[in-house]
Amino acid sequence: MIPGPVEVPPAVLHEMGRPPQSHVAPAFIERFGRVIEGVRALFRAPDGQPFVVAGSGTLAMEMAVVNLIEPGDPVLVVVTGYFGDRFASVLERFGARVAILSAEPGEVPPAAMVDEALDGADYRALFLTHVDTSTGVRLDIEPLAAAARARGVLTVVDGVCATAGERFEQTAWGVDLALTASQKAIGAPPGLALLVAGPQALATWRERRSPVAGYYADWGRWLPIMTAYEARRPSYFATPPVNLIAALDAALQGLLGEGMEPLWARHARTARAFRAAWRALGLALVPARPAIAANTMSALYYPEGQDSALLAAVRDEGVALAGGLHPALRQRSFRVGHMGPIGAGEILTTVGAIERALHRAGASSAPGAGLTAAQQVLAANQNEESNDEL
Ligand SMILES: *Cc1c(COP(=O)(O)O)cnc(C)c1O
């Protein structure tokens, strides 16, 4: 139950164990074509151009930067944790002039501050992290993207810990470039970087004055490949990781079969169940308010007097959790991933393991308090679930 890599459904795992196909075999061409269409549907980007490339989420971030940004371009990065800082580092490496608007860990900058910051310079792009995995904080993307678009500024969203788990409408919200990786809410093994570029992002790339500062990362290499496979024609620039593409195909069939609304609703209900349990167990969330807490993961403070020994105790109870990641929170917080193919079984198993570990360490809450709170959410009818309190 870490925030990636997450559990992988058996149908996805099965594809990883098959003999690698030729990248020009008809069955593979069909798969890759379906994957490109599926990624477009997952991002809700009917006018978007997907790129599916071997690499991790960080490559997707780098591809966003090298294709969109030219040396000297002013950019604004909203930082809500470790991965916002990473975006700023990548941008600096490629010569952007980076302005940072950061919030205290667990907070988001108010929308009015972002507006004001956007007015501060003639920015090329606004960089946002949908869910920052180091703080569990979720940004409200839609109004920020609208504010950027109103000023002719591109919006780039790192959705690595959000896509497929948090509501996201790339085209409707006016997000120009969104990216994720295969191993988080998508529920496939790590190894694929996914990007979807909207028309403005592609136009910006086409109008560049300087060459893209990367050979493998250049959209110019990949655009003909993506277009060919989507038209069910083979093409070659660099060998695609055929087993991972097949695994992603299986994962996307599962996600799109479930449907985007039910998928987002399942993650929201899972998060409510976990938050009810945290409250019953006296565990405080790093996000300052439930309204800015992610549905895909929880970042929590250790209870008074406890540290990472708690995670070892939970592991002994059979559940793997993640330690702190944000430099300012590393010793004080831990993280529970709740994205991907999980349901009531995983929720109750996780809460139960944490509860037993806390009890052994002398916690005062009665064993079962966290489970009861989670069950109350899980047992409620969908239409009783308006309680945004959680
Ligand atoms: C995991 C993560 C990344 C980095 O992805 P890798 O696949 O580890 O390179 C970037 N941004 C966010 C928000 C993430 O959660």
mmCIF file of C-alpha atoms and ligand atoms in Angstrom:
data_model
loop_
_atom_site.group_PDB
_atom_site.id
_atom_site.type_symbol
_atom_site.label_atom_id
_atom_site.label_comp_id
_atom_site.label_asym_id
_atom_site.label_seq_id
_atom_site.Cartn_x
_atom_site.Cartn_y
_atom_site.Cartn_z
ATOM 1 C CA MET A 1 0.000 0.000 0.000
ATOM 2 C CA ILE A 2 2.701 2.468 -1.056
ATOM 3 C CA PRO A 3 2.100 5.380 -3.462
ATOM 4 C CA GLY A 4 3.533 3.427 -6.375
ATOM 5 C CA PRO A 5 4.356 0.979 -7.720
ATOM 6 C CA VAL A 6 0.871 -0.228 -6.817
ATOM 7 C CA GLU A 7 -0.806 -3.626 -6.975
ATOM 8 C CA VAL A 8 -1.175 -4.980 -10.494
ATOM 9 C CA PRO A 9 -4.304 -6.930 -11.561
ATOM 10 C CA PRO A 10 -3.670 -10.530 -12.703
ATOM 11 C CA ALA A 11 -4.673 -9.766 -16.319
ATOM 12 C CA VAL A 12 -1.995 -7.052 -16.439
ATOM 13 C CA LEU A 13 0.638 -9.222 -14.774
ATOM 14 C CA HIS A 14 -0.068 -12.021 -17.224
ATOM 15 C CA GLU A 15 1.016 -9.836 -20.149
ATOM 16 C CA MET A 16 4.410 -9.246 -18.561
ATOM 17 C CA GLY A 17 5.182 -12.965 -18.563
ATOM 18 C CA ARG A 18 4.467 -13.624 -22.236
ATOM 19 C CA PRO A 19 7.195 -13.952 -24.869
ATOM 20 C CA PRO A 20 8.014 -10.496 -26.266
ATOM 21 C CA GLN A 21 6.278 -9.907 -29.583
ATOM 22 C CA SER A 22 7.810 -8.172 -32.553
ATOM 23 C CA HIS A 23 7.070 -4.457 -32.466
ATOM 24 C CA VAL A 24 5.794 -4.780 -36.031
ATOM 25 C CA ALA A 25 3.636 -7.890 -35.479
ATOM 26 C CA PRO A 26 0.009 -7.215 -36.474
ATOM 27 C CA ALA A 27 -1.270 -8.117 -32.996
ATOM 28 C CA PHE A 28 1.169 -5.685 -31.396
ATOM 29 C CA ILE A 29 0.301 -2.893 -33.835
ATOM 30 C CA GLU A 30 -3.351 -3.310 -32.888
ATOM 31 C CA ARG A 31 -2.455 -3.186 -29.189
ATOM 32 C CA PHE A 32 -0.299 -0.104 -29.437
ATOM 33 C CA GLY A 33 -2.996 1.643 -31.474
ATOM 34 C CA ARG A 34 -5.583 0.793 -28.832
ATOM 35 C CA VAL A 35 -3.244 2.009 -26.072
ATOM 36 C CA ILE A 36 -2.858 5.414 -27.735
ATOM 37 C CA GLU A 37 -6.641 5.748 -28.044
ATOM 38 C CA GLY A 38 -7.057 4.542 -24.465
ATOM 39 C CA VAL A 39 -4.602 7.088 -23.059
ATOM 40 C CA ARG A 40 -6.510 9.867 -24.833
ATOM 41 C CA ALA A 41 -9.745 8.626 -23.232
ATOM 42 C CA LEU A 42 -8.117 8.307 -19.792
ATOM 43 C CA PHE A 43 -6.929 11.921 -19.880
ATOM 44 C CA ARG A 44 -10.290 13.092 -21.276
ATOM 45 C CA ALA A 45 -8.417 14.800 -24.071
ATOM 46 C CA PRO A 46 -10.375 14.267 -27.304
ATOM 47 C CA ASP A 47 -8.146 16.792 -29.083
ATOM 48 C CA GLY A 48 -4.919 15.611 -27.417
ATOM 49 C CA GLN A 49 -1.919 13.787 -28.855
ATOM 50 C CA PRO A 50 -0.692 10.976 -26.611
ATOM 51 C CA PHE A 51 2.958 9.980 -26.328
ATOM 52 C CA VAL A 52 3.718 6.601 -24.721
ATOM 53 C CA VAL A 53 7.457 6.121 -24.243
ATOM 54 C CA ALA A 54 9.697 3.763 -22.237
ATOM 55 C CA GLY A 55 10.822 5.579 -19.122
ATOM 56 C CA SER A 56 9.516 6.614 -15.722
ATOM 57 C CA GLY A 57 7.411 9.591 -14.691
ATOM 58 C CA THR A 58 10.525 11.715 -14.438
ATOM 59 C CA LEU A 59 11.199 11.192 -18.152
ATOM 60 C CA ALA A 60 7.659 12.431 -18.810
ATOM 61 C CA MET A 61 8.501 15.571 -16.799
ATOM 62 C CA GLU A 62 11.726 16.019 -18.748
ATOM 63 C CA MET A 63 9.933 15.513 -22.080
ATOM 64 C CA ALA A 64 7.424 18.192 -21.101
ATOM 65 C CA VAL A 65 10.215 20.632 -20.342
ATOM 66 C CA VAL A 66 12.543 19.975 -23.287
ATOM 67 C CA ASN A 67 9.768 20.100 -25.874
ATOM 68 C CA LEU A 68 7.840 23.121 -24.603
ATOM 69 C CA ILE A 69 10.465 25.355 -23.067
ATOM 70 C CA GLU A 70 13.390 27.189 -24.639
ATOM 71 C CA PRO A 71 16.401 28.578 -22.791
ATOM 72 C CA GLY A 72 15.500 31.887 -21.193
ATOM 73 C CA ASP A 73 11.738 31.248 -21.145
ATOM 74 C CA PRO A 74 10.114 32.523 -17.954
ATOM 75 C CA VAL A 75 7.987 29.870 -16.239
ATOM 76 C CA LEU A 76 5.986 29.699 -13.018
ATOM 77 C CA VAL A 77 6.008 26.549 -10.870
ATOM 78 C CA VAL A 78 3.478 26.028 -8.100
ATOM 79 C CA VAL A 79 5.180 23.891 -5.475
ATOM 80 C CA THR A 80 3.129 21.826 -3.029
ATOM 81 C CA GLY A 81 5.899 19.355 -2.255
ATOM 82 C CA TYR A 82 8.907 17.395 -3.425
ATOM 83 C CA PHE A 83 7.731 16.822 -7.012
ATOM 84 C CA GLY A 84 7.065 20.503 -7.638
ATOM 85 C CA ASP A 85 10.654 21.131 -6.604
ATOM 86 C CA ARG A 86 11.724 18.413 -9.039
ATOM 87 C CA PHE A 87 9.869 20.169 -11.874
ATOM 88 C CA ALA A 88 11.705 23.382 -10.995
ATOM 89 C CA SER A 89 15.059 21.528 -11.054
ATOM 90 C CA VAL A 90 14.367 20.017 -14.467
ATOM 91 C CA LEU A 91 13.359 23.440 -15.789
ATOM 92 C CA GLU A 92 16.495 25.053 -14.396
ATOM 93 C CA ARG A 93 18.642 22.350 -15.943
ATOM 94 C CA PHE A 94 17.286 23.241 -19.384
ATOM 95 C CA GLY A 95 17.756 26.971 -18.953
ATOM 96 C CA ALA A 96 14.278 28.226 -18.064
ATOM 97 C CA ARG A 97 13.961 31.300 -15.856
ATOM 98 C CA VAL A 98 12.048 29.734 -12.996
ATOM 99 C CA ALA A 99 9.747 31.565 -10.592
ATOM 100 C CA ILE A 100 8.410 29.438 -7.738
ATOM 101 C CA LEU A 101 5.206 29.930 -5.810
ATOM 102 C CA SER A 102 5.312 27.528 -2.921
ATOM 103 C CA ALA A 103 3.043 26.689 -0.035
ATOM 104 C CA GLU A 104 3.943 25.414 3.424
ATOM 105 C CA PRO A 105 3.938 21.579 3.468
ATOM 106 C CA GLY A 106 0.294 20.516 3.707
ATOM 107 C CA GLU A 107 -1.040 23.730 2.177
ATOM 108 C CA VAL A 108 -1.788 25.064 -1.304
ATOM 109 C CA PRO A 109 -1.249 28.661 -2.440
ATOM 110 C CA PRO A 110 -4.625 30.441 -2.642
ATOM 111 C CA ALA A 111 -5.920 30.858 -6.220
ATOM 112 C CA ALA A 112 -5.695 34.649 -5.871
ATOM 113 C CA MET A 113 -1.974 34.352 -5.181
ATOM 114 C CA VAL A 114 -1.506 32.282 -8.317
ATOM 115 C CA ASP A 115 -3.434 34.924 -10.299
ATOM 116 C CA GLU A 116 -1.237 37.624 -8.907
ATOM 117 C CA ALA A 117 1.918 35.643 -9.607
ATOM 118 C CA LEU A 118 0.785 34.993 -13.200
ATOM 119 C CA ASP A 119 0.508 38.747 -13.691
ATOM 120 C CA GLY A 120 4.087 39.185 -12.469
ATOM 121 C CA ALA A 121 5.809 38.281 -15.751
ATOM 122 C CA ASP A 122 5.170 37.192 -19.324
ATOM 123 C CA TYR A 123 5.303 33.498 -18.511
ATOM 124 C CA ARG A 124 5.535 30.805 -21.138
ATOM 125 C CA ALA A 125 3.991 28.118 -18.921
ATOM 126 C CA LEU A 126 2.533 27.306 -15.518
ATOM 127 C CA PHE A 127 3.671 23.997 -13.982
ATOM 128 C CA LEU A 128 1.345 22.240 -11.526
ATOM 129 C CA THR A 129 1.458 18.968 -9.584
ATOM 130 C CA HIS A 130 -2.060 17.524 -9.370
ATOM 131 C CA VAL A 131 -1.243 15.437 -6.288
ATOM 132 C CA ASP A 132 2.146 15.895 -4.686
ATOM 133 C CA THR A 133 3.120 12.474 -3.404
ATOM 134 C CA SER A 134 5.311 13.895 -0.630
ATOM 135 C CA THR A 135 2.471 15.800 1.083
ATOM 136 C CA GLY A 136 -0.695 14.109 -0.204
ATOM 137 C CA VAL A 137 -1.919 17.586 -1.199
ATOM 138 C CA ARG A 138 -4.197 17.929 -4.224
ATOM 139 C CA LEU A 139 -4.331 21.119 -6.273
ATOM 140 C CA ASP A 140 -7.613 22.301 -7.770
ATOM 141 C CA ILE A 141 -6.409 22.292 -11.382
ATOM 142 C CA GLU A 142 -9.416 23.680 -13.245
ATOM 143 C CA PRO A 143 -9.393 27.316 -11.996
ATOM 144 C CA LEU A 144 -5.592 27.515 -12.204
ATOM 145 C CA ALA A 145 -5.576 26.294 -15.806
ATOM 146 C CA ALA A 146 -8.334 28.789 -16.625
ATOM 147 C CA ALA A 147 -6.343 31.637 -15.075
ATOM 148 C CA ALA A 148 -3.298 30.646 -17.131
ATOM 149 C CA ARG A 149 -5.247 30.343 -20.360
ATOM 150 C CA ALA A 150 -6.855 33.748 -19.843
ATOM 151 C CA ARG A 151 -3.324 35.176 -19.925
ATOM 152 C CA GLY A 152 -2.073 33.082 -22.846
ATOM 153 C CA VAL A 153 0.099 30.956 -20.548
ATOM 154 C CA LEU A 154 0.366 27.192 -21.138
ATOM 155 C CA THR A 155 -0.577 24.823 -18.301
ATOM 156 C CA VAL A 156 1.436 21.670 -17.664
ATOM 157 C CA VAL A 157 0.130 19.169 -15.099
ATOM 158 C CA ASP A 158 2.139 16.417 -13.425
ATOM 159 C CA GLY A 159 -0.572 13.822 -12.843
ATOM 160 C CA VAL A 160 1.753 10.985 -11.872
ATOM 161 C CA CYS A 161 0.032 10.421 -8.508
ATOM 162 C CA ALA A 162 -3.422 11.450 -9.767
ATOM 163 C CA THR A 163 -4.285 10.326 -13.306
ATOM 164 C CA ALA A 164 -6.939 7.560 -13.214
ATOM 165 C CA GLY A 165 -7.634 8.250 -9.531
ATOM 166 C CA GLU A 166 -8.575 11.936 -9.384
ATOM 167 C CA ARG A 167 -11.153 13.668 -11.588
ATOM 168 C CA PHE A 168 -9.302 15.195 -14.517
ATOM 169 C CA GLU A 169 -10.693 16.643 -17.758
ATOM 170 C CA GLN A 170 -7.739 17.758 -19.851
ATOM 171 C CA THR A 171 -9.565 19.359 -22.777
ATOM 172 C CA ALA A 172 -12.511 20.779 -20.830
ATOM 173 C CA TRP A 173 -10.228 22.322 -18.218
ATOM 174 C CA GLY A 174 -7.827 23.769 -20.783
ATOM 175 C CA VAL A 175 -4.738 21.848 -19.684
ATOM 176 C CA ASP A 176 -2.173 22.008 -22.482
ATOM 177 C CA LEU A 177 0.059 19.156 -21.415
ATOM 178 C CA ALA A 178 -0.564 16.414 -18.875
ATOM 179 C CA LEU A 179 1.648 13.526 -17.927
ATOM 180 C CA THR A 180 1.755 10.408 -15.798
ATOM 181 C CA ALA A 181 3.533 7.082 -15.410
ATOM 182 C CA SER A 182 2.323 3.496 -15.598
ATOM 183 C CA GLN A 183 2.926 2.392 -12.002
ATOM 184 C CA LYS A 184 0.617 4.645 -10.025
ATOM 185 C CA ALA A 185 -3.180 4.844 -10.295
ATOM 186 C CA ILE A 186 -3.087 3.171 -13.716
ATOM 187 C CA GLY A 187 -2.042 -0.046 -11.979
ATOM 188 C CA ALA A 188 0.584 -1.367 -14.414
ATOM 189 C CA PRO A 189 4.257 -2.082 -13.648
ATOM 190 C CA PRO A 190 6.707 0.848 -13.727
ATOM 191 C CA GLY A 191 8.464 1.645 -16.995
ATOM 192 C CA LEU A 192 6.194 3.809 -19.153
ATOM 193 C CA ALA A 193 6.043 7.598 -19.381
ATOM 194 C CA LEU A 194 2.690 8.904 -20.674
ATOM 195 C CA LEU A 195 2.065 12.422 -21.961
ATOM 196 C CA VAL A 196 -0.888 14.014 -23.720
ATOM 197 C CA ALA A 197 -0.232 17.259 -25.577
ATOM 198 C CA GLY A 198 -3.113 19.545 -26.506
ATOM 199 C CA PRO A 199 -3.191 21.668 -29.696
ATOM 200 C CA GLN A 200 -1.554 24.704 -28.038
ATOM 201 C CA ALA A 201 1.297 22.614 -26.674
ATOM 202 C CA LEU A 202 1.951 21.080 -30.083
ATOM 203 C CA ALA A 203 1.791 24.512 -31.741
ATOM 204 C CA THR A 204 4.293 25.891 -29.211
ATOM 205 C CA TRP A 205 6.621 22.984 -29.918
ATOM 206 C CA ARG A 206 6.287 23.465 -33.697
ATOM 207 C CA GLU A 207 7.150 27.153 -33.415
ATOM 208 C CA ARG A 208 10.369 26.624 -31.460
ATOM 209 C CA ARG A 209 13.383 28.624 -32.536
ATOM 210 C CA SER A 210 15.933 26.286 -30.926
ATOM 211 C CA PRO A 211 16.214 22.502 -31.337
ATOM 212 C CA VAL A 212 14.854 20.268 -28.588
ATOM 213 C CA ALA A 213 17.672 19.598 -26.108
ATOM 214 C CA GLY A 214 17.230 15.842 -26.232
ATOM 215 C CA TYR A 215 17.348 13.167 -28.908
ATOM 216 C CA TYR A 216 15.220 10.398 -27.367
ATOM 217 C CA ALA A 217 12.913 12.928 -25.688
ATOM 218 C CA ASP A 218 12.141 14.963 -28.831
ATOM 219 C CA TRP A 219 8.458 14.855 -29.855
ATOM 220 C CA GLY A 220 9.733 15.101 -33.414
ATOM 221 C CA ARG A 221 10.969 11.509 -33.083
ATOM 222 C CA TRP A 222 7.794 10.206 -31.480
ATOM 223 C CA LEU A 223 4.958 12.014 -33.211
ATOM 224 C CA PRO A 224 5.281 9.978 -36.453
ATOM 225 C CA ILE A 225 5.456 6.779 -34.390
ATOM 226 C CA MET A 226 2.323 7.579 -32.392
ATOM 227 C CA THR A 227 0.433 8.655 -35.520
ATOM 228 C CA ALA A 228 1.468 5.520 -37.411
ATOM 229 C CA TYR A 229 0.496 3.057 -34.679
ATOM 230 C CA GLU A 230 -2.805 4.801 -34.122
ATOM 231 C CA ALA A 231 -3.466 4.372 -37.869
ATOM 232 C CA ARG A 232 -2.540 0.688 -37.333
ATOM 233 C CA ARG A 233 0.704 0.946 -39.280
ATOM 234 C CA PRO A 234 4.084 -0.194 -37.938
ATOM 235 C CA SER A 235 6.845 2.316 -37.481
ATOM 236 C CA TYR A 236 10.219 2.456 -35.789
ATOM 237 C CA PHE A 237 12.297 5.011 -33.958
ATOM 238 C CA ALA A 238 13.316 3.194 -30.753
ATOM 239 C CA THR A 239 12.087 -0.233 -29.718
ATOM 240 C CA PRO A 240 8.907 0.038 -27.641
ATOM 241 C CA PRO A 241 8.823 -2.067 -24.445
ATOM 242 C CA VAL A 242 6.358 -4.495 -26.004
ATOM 243 C CA ASN A 243 5.431 -6.338 -22.792
ATOM 244 C CA LEU A 244 4.796 -3.081 -20.947
ATOM 245 C CA ILE A 245 2.643 -1.782 -23.794
ATOM 246 C CA ALA A 246 0.623 -5.024 -23.626
ATOM 247 C CA ALA A 247 0.349 -4.669 -19.850
ATOM 248 C CA LEU A 248 -0.786 -1.055 -20.218
ATOM 249 C CA ASP A 249 -3.352 -2.190 -22.787
ATOM 250 C CA ALA A 250 -4.786 -4.668 -20.264
ATOM 251 C CA ALA A 251 -4.754 -2.026 -17.506
ATOM 252 C CA LEU A 252 -6.508 0.549 -19.714
ATOM 253 C CA GLN A 253 -9.168 -1.965 -20.749
ATOM 254 C CA GLY A 254 -9.853 -2.505 -17.053
ATOM 255 C CA LEU A 255 -9.966 1.201 -16.191
ATOM 256 C CA LEU A 256 -12.039 2.288 -19.181
ATOM 257 C CA GLY A 257 -14.289 -0.737 -18.696
ATOM 258 C CA GLU A 258 -14.961 0.426 -15.155
ATOM 259 C CA GLY A 259 -15.644 3.926 -16.536
ATOM 260 C CA MET A 260 -14.056 7.219 -15.547
ATOM 261 C CA GLU A 261 -16.857 8.441 -13.265
ATOM 262 C CA PRO A 262 -17.092 5.142 -11.316
ATOM 263 C CA LEU A 263 -13.287 5.012 -11.164
ATOM 264 C CA TRP A 264 -13.048 8.495 -9.656
ATOM 265 C CA ALA A 265 -15.979 7.747 -7.327
ATOM 266 C CA ARG A 266 -14.293 4.545 -6.115
ATOM 267 C CA HIS A 267 -11.102 6.438 -5.286
ATOM 268 C CA ALA A 268 -13.103 9.161 -3.511
ATOM 269 C CA ARG A 269 -14.980 6.585 -1.425
ATOM 270 C CA THR A 270 -11.745 4.722 -0.620
ATOM 271 C CA ALA A 271 -10.188 7.988 0.550
ATOM 272 C CA ARG A 272 -13.219 8.809 2.698
ATOM 273 C CA ALA A 273 -13.041 5.375 4.327
ATOM 274 C CA PHE A 274 -9.330 5.836 5.070
ATOM 275 C CA ARG A 275 -9.823 9.363 6.372
ATOM 276 C CA ALA A 276 -12.597 8.166 8.689
ATOM 277 C CA ALA A 277 -10.210 5.513 9.993
ATOM 278 C CA TRP A 278 -7.341 7.994 10.471
ATOM 279 C CA ARG A 279 -9.625 10.236 12.461
ATOM 280 C CA ALA A 280 -10.807 7.357 14.669
ATOM 281 C CA LEU A 281 -7.188 6.320 15.234
ATOM 282 C CA GLY A 282 -6.082 9.852 16.077
ATOM 283 C CA LEU A 283 -3.752 10.052 13.052
ATOM 284 C CA ALA A 284 -3.454 13.580 11.643
ATOM 285 C CA LEU A 285 -3.261 14.195 7.882
ATOM 286 C CA VAL A 286 -0.435 16.309 6.486
ATOM 287 C CA PRO A 287 -2.910 18.174 4.194
ATOM 288 C CA ALA A 288 -4.391 21.023 6.213
ATOM 289 C CA ARG A 289 -8.004 20.290 5.173
ATOM 290 C CA PRO A 290 -9.857 17.282 3.739
ATOM 291 C CA ALA A 291 -10.781 19.428 0.707
ATOM 292 C CA ILE A 292 -7.123 19.536 -0.391
ATOM 293 C CA ALA A 293 -6.319 15.934 0.584
ATOM 294 C CA ALA A 294 -5.739 13.527 -2.294
ATOM 295 C CA ASN A 295 -8.026 10.595 -3.009
ATOM 296 C CA THR A 296 -5.102 8.525 -4.218
ATOM 297 C CA MET A 297 -2.976 8.477 -1.038
ATOM 298 C CA SER A 298 -2.737 9.694 2.549
ATOM 299 C CA ALA A 299 0.262 11.460 4.061
ATOM 300 C CA LEU A 300 0.016 11.209 7.856
ATOM 301 C CA TYR A 301 1.961 12.434 10.846
ATOM 302 C CA TYR A 302 3.290 9.796 13.225
ATOM 303 C CA PRO A 303 1.479 9.876 16.546
ATOM 304 C CA GLU A 304 3.312 11.571 19.414
ATOM 305 C CA GLY A 305 6.436 9.618 20.370
ATOM 306 C CA GLN A 306 6.415 7.324 17.321
ATOM 307 C CA ASP A 307 8.669 7.077 14.310
ATOM 308 C CA SER A 308 9.493 4.783 11.411
ATOM 309 C CA ALA A 309 9.502 1.807 13.805
ATOM 310 C CA LEU A 310 5.726 1.970 13.366
ATOM 311 C CA LEU A 311 6.125 1.139 9.673
ATOM 312 C CA ALA A 312 8.238 -1.892 10.545
ATOM 313 C CA ALA A 313 5.521 -3.015 12.957
ATOM 314 C CA VAL A 314 2.834 -2.565 10.274
ATOM 315 C CA ARG A 315 5.007 -4.519 7.856
ATOM 316 C CA ASP A 316 5.186 -7.341 10.405
ATOM 317 C CA GLU A 317 1.384 -7.303 10.285
ATOM 318 C CA GLY A 318 1.612 -7.877 6.526
ATOM 319 C CA VAL A 319 1.182 -4.427 4.981
ATOM 320 C CA ALA A 320 3.911 -2.305 3.354
ATOM 321 C CA LEU A 321 3.593 1.454 3.820
ATOM 322 C CA ALA A 322 5.974 4.232 2.716
ATOM 323 C CA GLY A 323 8.079 6.554 4.839
ATOM 324 C CA GLY A 324 8.186 10.334 4.599
ATOM 325 C CA LEU A 325 9.546 11.902 1.407
ATOM 326 C CA HIS A 326 9.284 15.659 1.846
ATOM 327 C CA PRO A 327 12.565 16.928 3.363
ATOM 328 C CA ALA A 328 10.742 18.906 6.070
ATOM 329 C CA LEU A 329 8.480 15.950 6.958
ATOM 330 C CA ARG A 330 10.760 12.981 6.409
ATOM 331 C CA GLN A 331 11.147 11.993 10.058
ATOM 332 C CA ARG A 332 7.646 13.008 11.094
ATOM 333 C CA SER A 333 5.358 11.522 8.464
ATOM 334 C CA PHE A 334 4.514 8.359 6.562
ATOM 335 C CA ARG A 335 2.406 7.607 3.524
ATOM 336 C CA VAL A 336 -0.311 5.161 2.564
ATOM 337 C CA GLY A 337 -1.068 4.696 -1.128
ATOM 338 C CA HIS A 338 -4.697 3.961 -1.962
ATOM 339 C CA MET A 339 -4.800 4.093 -5.725
ATOM 340 C CA GLY A 340 -5.213 1.412 -8.337
ATOM 341 C CA PRO A 341 -7.100 -1.853 -8.152
ATOM 342 C CA ILE A 342 -8.020 -1.887 -4.483
ATOM 343 C CA GLY A 343 -11.330 -2.344 -2.695
ATOM 344 C CA ALA A 344 -12.819 -2.963 0.723
ATOM 345 C CA GLY A 345 -10.527 -5.951 1.322
ATOM 346 C CA GLU A 346 -7.347 -3.904 0.999
ATOM 347 C CA ILE A 347 -8.780 -0.971 2.945
ATOM 348 C CA LEU A 348 -9.790 -3.074 5.935
ATOM 349 C CA THR A 349 -6.597 -5.122 5.866
ATOM 350 C CA THR A 350 -4.515 -1.943 5.905
ATOM 351 C CA VAL A 351 -6.488 -0.198 8.639
ATOM 352 C CA GLY A 352 -6.452 -3.394 10.703
ATOM 353 C CA ALA A 353 -2.676 -3.787 10.409
ATOM 354 C CA ILE A 354 -2.051 -0.158 11.388
ATOM 355 C CA GLU A 355 -4.468 -0.479 14.281
ATOM 356 C CA ARG A 356 -2.725 -3.596 15.650
ATOM 357 C CA ALA A 357 0.684 -1.965 15.333
ATOM 358 C CA LEU A 358 -0.535 1.179 17.106
ATOM 359 C CA HIS A 359 -2.130 -0.880 19.839
ATOM 360 C CA ARG A 360 1.091 -2.835 20.462
ATOM 361 C CA ALA A 361 2.905 0.481 20.708
ATOM 362 C CA GLY A 362 0.534 1.523 23.479
ATOM 363 C CA ALA A 363 -2.081 3.590 21.639
ATOM 364 C CA SER A 364 -5.193 4.323 23.638
ATOM 365 C CA SER A 365 -7.785 3.787 20.895
ATOM 366 C CA ALA A 366 -9.729 0.533 21.245
ATOM 367 C CA PRO A 367 -8.830 -2.094 18.621
ATOM 368 C CA GLY A 368 -11.570 -1.986 16.002
ATOM 369 C CA ALA A 369 -12.222 1.758 16.198
ATOM 370 C CA GLY A 370 -10.503 2.429 12.872
ATOM 371 C CA LEU A 371 -12.121 -0.571 11.204
ATOM 372 C CA THR A 372 -15.569 0.494 12.412
ATOM 373 C CA ALA A 373 -15.090 4.008 11.063
ATOM 374 C CA ALA A 374 -13.933 2.691 7.675
ATOM 375 C CA GLN A 375 -16.802 0.206 7.557
ATOM 376 C CA GLN A 376 -19.331 2.946 8.187
ATOM 377 C CA VAL A 377 -18.160 4.723 5.038
ATOM 378 C CA LEU A 378 -17.902 1.531 2.997
ATOM 379 C CA ALA A 379 -21.350 0.322 4.075
ATOM 380 C CA ALA A 380 -23.122 3.636 3.356
ATOM 381 C CA ASN A 381 -25.283 3.925 0.246
ATOM 382 C CA GLN A 382 -23.751 6.037 -2.503
ATOM 383 C CA ASN A 383 -26.468 8.680 -2.131
ATOM 384 C CA GLU A 384 -25.766 9.111 1.581
ATOM 385 C CA GLU A 385 -22.232 10.156 0.733
ATOM 386 C CA SER A 386 -22.339 13.876 0.625
ATOM 387 C CA ASN A 387 -20.179 14.211 3.748
ATOM 388 C CA ASP A 388 -17.259 16.200 2.390
ATOM 389 C CA GLU A 389 -16.196 16.549 6.027
ATOM 390 C CA LEU A 390 -14.202 13.386 5.468
HETATM 391 C C1 LIG B 1 6.155 9.243 -8.645
HETATM 392 C C2 LIG B 1 6.018 10.647 -9.074
HETATM 393 C C3 LIG B 1 6.877 11.235 -10.012
HETATM 394 C C4 LIG B 1 8.097 10.548 -10.547
HETATM 395 O O1 LIG B 1 7.778 9.396 -11.238
HETATM 396 P P1 LIG B 1 8.900 8.264 -11.421
HETATM 397 O O2 LIG B 1 8.152 7.231 -12.203
HETATM 398 O O3 LIG B 1 9.310 7.829 -10.068
HETATM 399 O O4 LIG B 1 10.024 8.878 -12.172
HETATM 400 C C5 LIG B 1 6.638 12.527 -10.414
HETATM 401 N N1 LIG B 1 5.613 13.221 -9.914
HETATM 402 C C6 LIG B 1 4.767 12.700 -9.009
HETATM 403 C C7 LIG B 1 3.635 13.526 -8.525
HETATM 404 C C8 LIG B 1 4.949 11.396 -8.573
HETATM 405 O O5 LIG B 1 4.110 10.871 -7.670
#
